Short mmCIF file of C-alpha atoms in Angstrom, two decimals:
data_model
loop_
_atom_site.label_atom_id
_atom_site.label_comp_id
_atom_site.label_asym_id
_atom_site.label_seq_id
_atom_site.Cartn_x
_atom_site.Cartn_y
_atom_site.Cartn_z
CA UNK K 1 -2.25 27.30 6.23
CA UNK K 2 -4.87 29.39 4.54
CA UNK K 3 -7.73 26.97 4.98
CA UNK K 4 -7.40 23.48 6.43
CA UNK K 5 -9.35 21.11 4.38
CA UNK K 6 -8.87 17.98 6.86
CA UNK K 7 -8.01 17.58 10.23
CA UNK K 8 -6.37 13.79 11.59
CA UNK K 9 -6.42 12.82 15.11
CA UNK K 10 -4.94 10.18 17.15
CA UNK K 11 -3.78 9.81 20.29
CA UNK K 12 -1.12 7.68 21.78
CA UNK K 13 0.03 7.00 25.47
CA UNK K 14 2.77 5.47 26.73
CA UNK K 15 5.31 6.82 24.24
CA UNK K 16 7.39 3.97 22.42
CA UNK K 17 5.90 1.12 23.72
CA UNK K 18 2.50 2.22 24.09
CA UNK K 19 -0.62 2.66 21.81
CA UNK K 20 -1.59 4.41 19.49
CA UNK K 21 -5.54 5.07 17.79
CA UNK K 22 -7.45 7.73 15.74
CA UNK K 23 -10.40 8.92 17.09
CA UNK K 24 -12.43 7.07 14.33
CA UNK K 25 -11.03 3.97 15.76
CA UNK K 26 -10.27 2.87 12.09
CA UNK K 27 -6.52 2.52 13.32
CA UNK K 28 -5.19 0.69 16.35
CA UNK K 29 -1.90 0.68 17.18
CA UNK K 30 0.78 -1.15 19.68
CA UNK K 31 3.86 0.18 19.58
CA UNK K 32 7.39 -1.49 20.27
CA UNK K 33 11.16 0.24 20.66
CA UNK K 34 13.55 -2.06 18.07
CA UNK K 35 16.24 -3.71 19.51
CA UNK K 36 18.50 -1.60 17.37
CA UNK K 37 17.22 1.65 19.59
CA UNK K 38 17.45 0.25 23.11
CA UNK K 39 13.84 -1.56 23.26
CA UNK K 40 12.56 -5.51 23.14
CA UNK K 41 11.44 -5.46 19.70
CA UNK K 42 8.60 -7.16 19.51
CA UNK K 43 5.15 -7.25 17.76
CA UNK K 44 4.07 -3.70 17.51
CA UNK K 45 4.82 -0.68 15.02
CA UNK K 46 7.43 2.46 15.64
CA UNK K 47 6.68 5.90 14.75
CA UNK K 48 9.63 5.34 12.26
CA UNK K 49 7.41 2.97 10.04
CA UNK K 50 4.41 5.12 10.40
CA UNK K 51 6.38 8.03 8.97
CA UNK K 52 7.23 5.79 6.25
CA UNK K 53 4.28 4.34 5.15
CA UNK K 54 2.26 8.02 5.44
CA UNK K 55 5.47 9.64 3.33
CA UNK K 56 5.35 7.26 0.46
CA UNK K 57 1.76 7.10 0.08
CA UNK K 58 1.29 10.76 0.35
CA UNK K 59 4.33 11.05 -2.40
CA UNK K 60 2.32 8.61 -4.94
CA UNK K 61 -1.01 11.21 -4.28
CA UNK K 62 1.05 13.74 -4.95
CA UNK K 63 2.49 12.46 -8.25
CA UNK K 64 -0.79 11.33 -9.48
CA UNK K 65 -2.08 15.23 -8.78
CA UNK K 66 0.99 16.25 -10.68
CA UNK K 67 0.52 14.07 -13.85
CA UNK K 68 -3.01 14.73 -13.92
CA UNK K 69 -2.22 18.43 -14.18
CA UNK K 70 0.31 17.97 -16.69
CA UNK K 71 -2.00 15.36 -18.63
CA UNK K 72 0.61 12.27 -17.96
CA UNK K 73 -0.85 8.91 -17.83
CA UNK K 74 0.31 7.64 -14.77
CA UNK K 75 0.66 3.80 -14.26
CA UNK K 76 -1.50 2.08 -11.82
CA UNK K 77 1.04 0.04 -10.53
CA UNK K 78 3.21 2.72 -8.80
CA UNK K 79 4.84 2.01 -5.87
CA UNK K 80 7.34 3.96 -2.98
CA UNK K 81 9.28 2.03 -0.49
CA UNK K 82 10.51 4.49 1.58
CA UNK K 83 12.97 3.82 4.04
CA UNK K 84 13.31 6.47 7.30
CA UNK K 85 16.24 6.23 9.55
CA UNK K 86 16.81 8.06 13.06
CA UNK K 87 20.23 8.78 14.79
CA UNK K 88 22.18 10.87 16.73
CA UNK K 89 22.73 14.74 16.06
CA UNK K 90 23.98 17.40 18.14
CA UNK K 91 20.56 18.55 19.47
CA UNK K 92 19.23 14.68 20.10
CA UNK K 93 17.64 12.75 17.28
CA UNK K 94 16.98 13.26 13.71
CA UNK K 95 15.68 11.50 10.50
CA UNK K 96 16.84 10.83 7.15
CA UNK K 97 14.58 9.51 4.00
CA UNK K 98 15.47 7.58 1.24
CA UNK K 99 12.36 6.73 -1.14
CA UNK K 100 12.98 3.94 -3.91
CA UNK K 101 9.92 4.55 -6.52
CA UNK K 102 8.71 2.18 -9.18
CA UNK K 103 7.10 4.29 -12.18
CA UNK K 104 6.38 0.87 -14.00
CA UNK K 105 6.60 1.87 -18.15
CA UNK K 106 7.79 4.79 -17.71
CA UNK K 107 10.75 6.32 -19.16
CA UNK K 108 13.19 6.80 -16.22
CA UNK K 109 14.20 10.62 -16.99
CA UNK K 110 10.13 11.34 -17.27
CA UNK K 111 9.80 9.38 -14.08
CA UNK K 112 12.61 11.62 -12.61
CA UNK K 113 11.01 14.80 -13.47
CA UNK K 114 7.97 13.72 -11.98
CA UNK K 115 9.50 12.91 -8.40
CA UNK K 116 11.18 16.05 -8.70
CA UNK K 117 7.69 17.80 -9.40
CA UNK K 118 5.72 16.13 -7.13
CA UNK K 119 8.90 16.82 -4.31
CA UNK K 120 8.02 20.48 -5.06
CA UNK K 121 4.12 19.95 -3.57
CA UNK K 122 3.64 16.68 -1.29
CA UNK K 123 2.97 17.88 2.53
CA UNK K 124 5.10 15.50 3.68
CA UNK K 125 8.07 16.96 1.16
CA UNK K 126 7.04 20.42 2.15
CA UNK K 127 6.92 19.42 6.25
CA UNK K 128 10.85 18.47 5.49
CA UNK K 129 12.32 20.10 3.32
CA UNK K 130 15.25 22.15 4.87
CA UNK K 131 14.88 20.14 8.13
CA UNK K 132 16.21 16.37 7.38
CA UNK K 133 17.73 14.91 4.19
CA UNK K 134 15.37 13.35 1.87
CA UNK K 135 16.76 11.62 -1.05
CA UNK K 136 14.60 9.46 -4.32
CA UNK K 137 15.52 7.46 -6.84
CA UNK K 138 13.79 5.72 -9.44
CA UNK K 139 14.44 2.39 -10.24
#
C-alpha cells in the first residue's frame, strides 16, 4: 500500500471456539466450530460468516464508489448475500465465494457491468482475486 488510510484491530484467542473483539470494544465476539467442520455448533459466529458479512458489505461500498464516479443512481435498497464455503485442497483448507446481489430497478445487464466494475476495485475482490474462486450473480 502507498498510504494506509485506516487501520482495524481485533484480537481473538482461543482459535475456533474462542473470542473474538476490536480494540474499540464496539464488537464482541464468541466463536463456535459448525457441526459440519468437526465442532458443537452452537451459539457463536465462525470466521466463515465474518468473511461474509465484511465481503458483501465492502462489495456494496464499492459499487456505490463506482456509480458515483460514473454518475449512476444507485438504489438504496441494494443488497449482497454472500455465501463463503471452506474445504479441502491439497495444501489444507481453502475458500470459495458466491455473492447473490439485488440491484433493485435496475436493468440486469447495467447491474452486471457494475459488479463487474466494482470486482475490478473492492479490497476484499482485490485480497482474492487469483487466490480462491469468487463468483456473482445478479438476480
Amino acid at each position: 500500500l502507498d498510504k494506509v488510510l485506516y487501520t482495524a484491530r481485533a484480537t481473538s484467542t482461543g482459535g475456533r471456539t474462542g473470542t473474538s473483539q476490536t480494540d474499540d470494544g464496539s464488537l464482541k465476539l464468541t466463536l463456535s466450530t459448525p457441526k459440519e467442520l468437526g465442532g458443537a455448533g452452537g451459539p457463536g459466529n465462525n470466521p466463515e460468516q465474518l468473511f461474509a458479512a465484511g465481503y458483501s458489505a465492502c462489495f456494496i461500498g464499492a459499487m456505490k464508489a463506482v456509480a458515483a464516479r460514473q454518475k449512476i443512481a444507485l438504489p438504496s435498497e441494494v443488497s449482497i448475500t454472500a455465501e463463503v464455503g471452506i474445504g479441502p485442497i491439497p495444501a489444507g483448507f481453502g475458500l470459495q465465494v458466491a455473492m447473490q446481489v439485488s440491484v433493485p430497478g435496475m436493468d440486469k445487464a447495467a447491474a452486471e457491468a457494475l459488479v463487474a466494475a466494482a470486482h475490478q476495485v473492492c479490497p476484499y475482490s482485490n485480497a482474492t482475486r487469483g487466490n480462491i474462486d469468487v463468483s456473482f450473480t445478479v438476480v
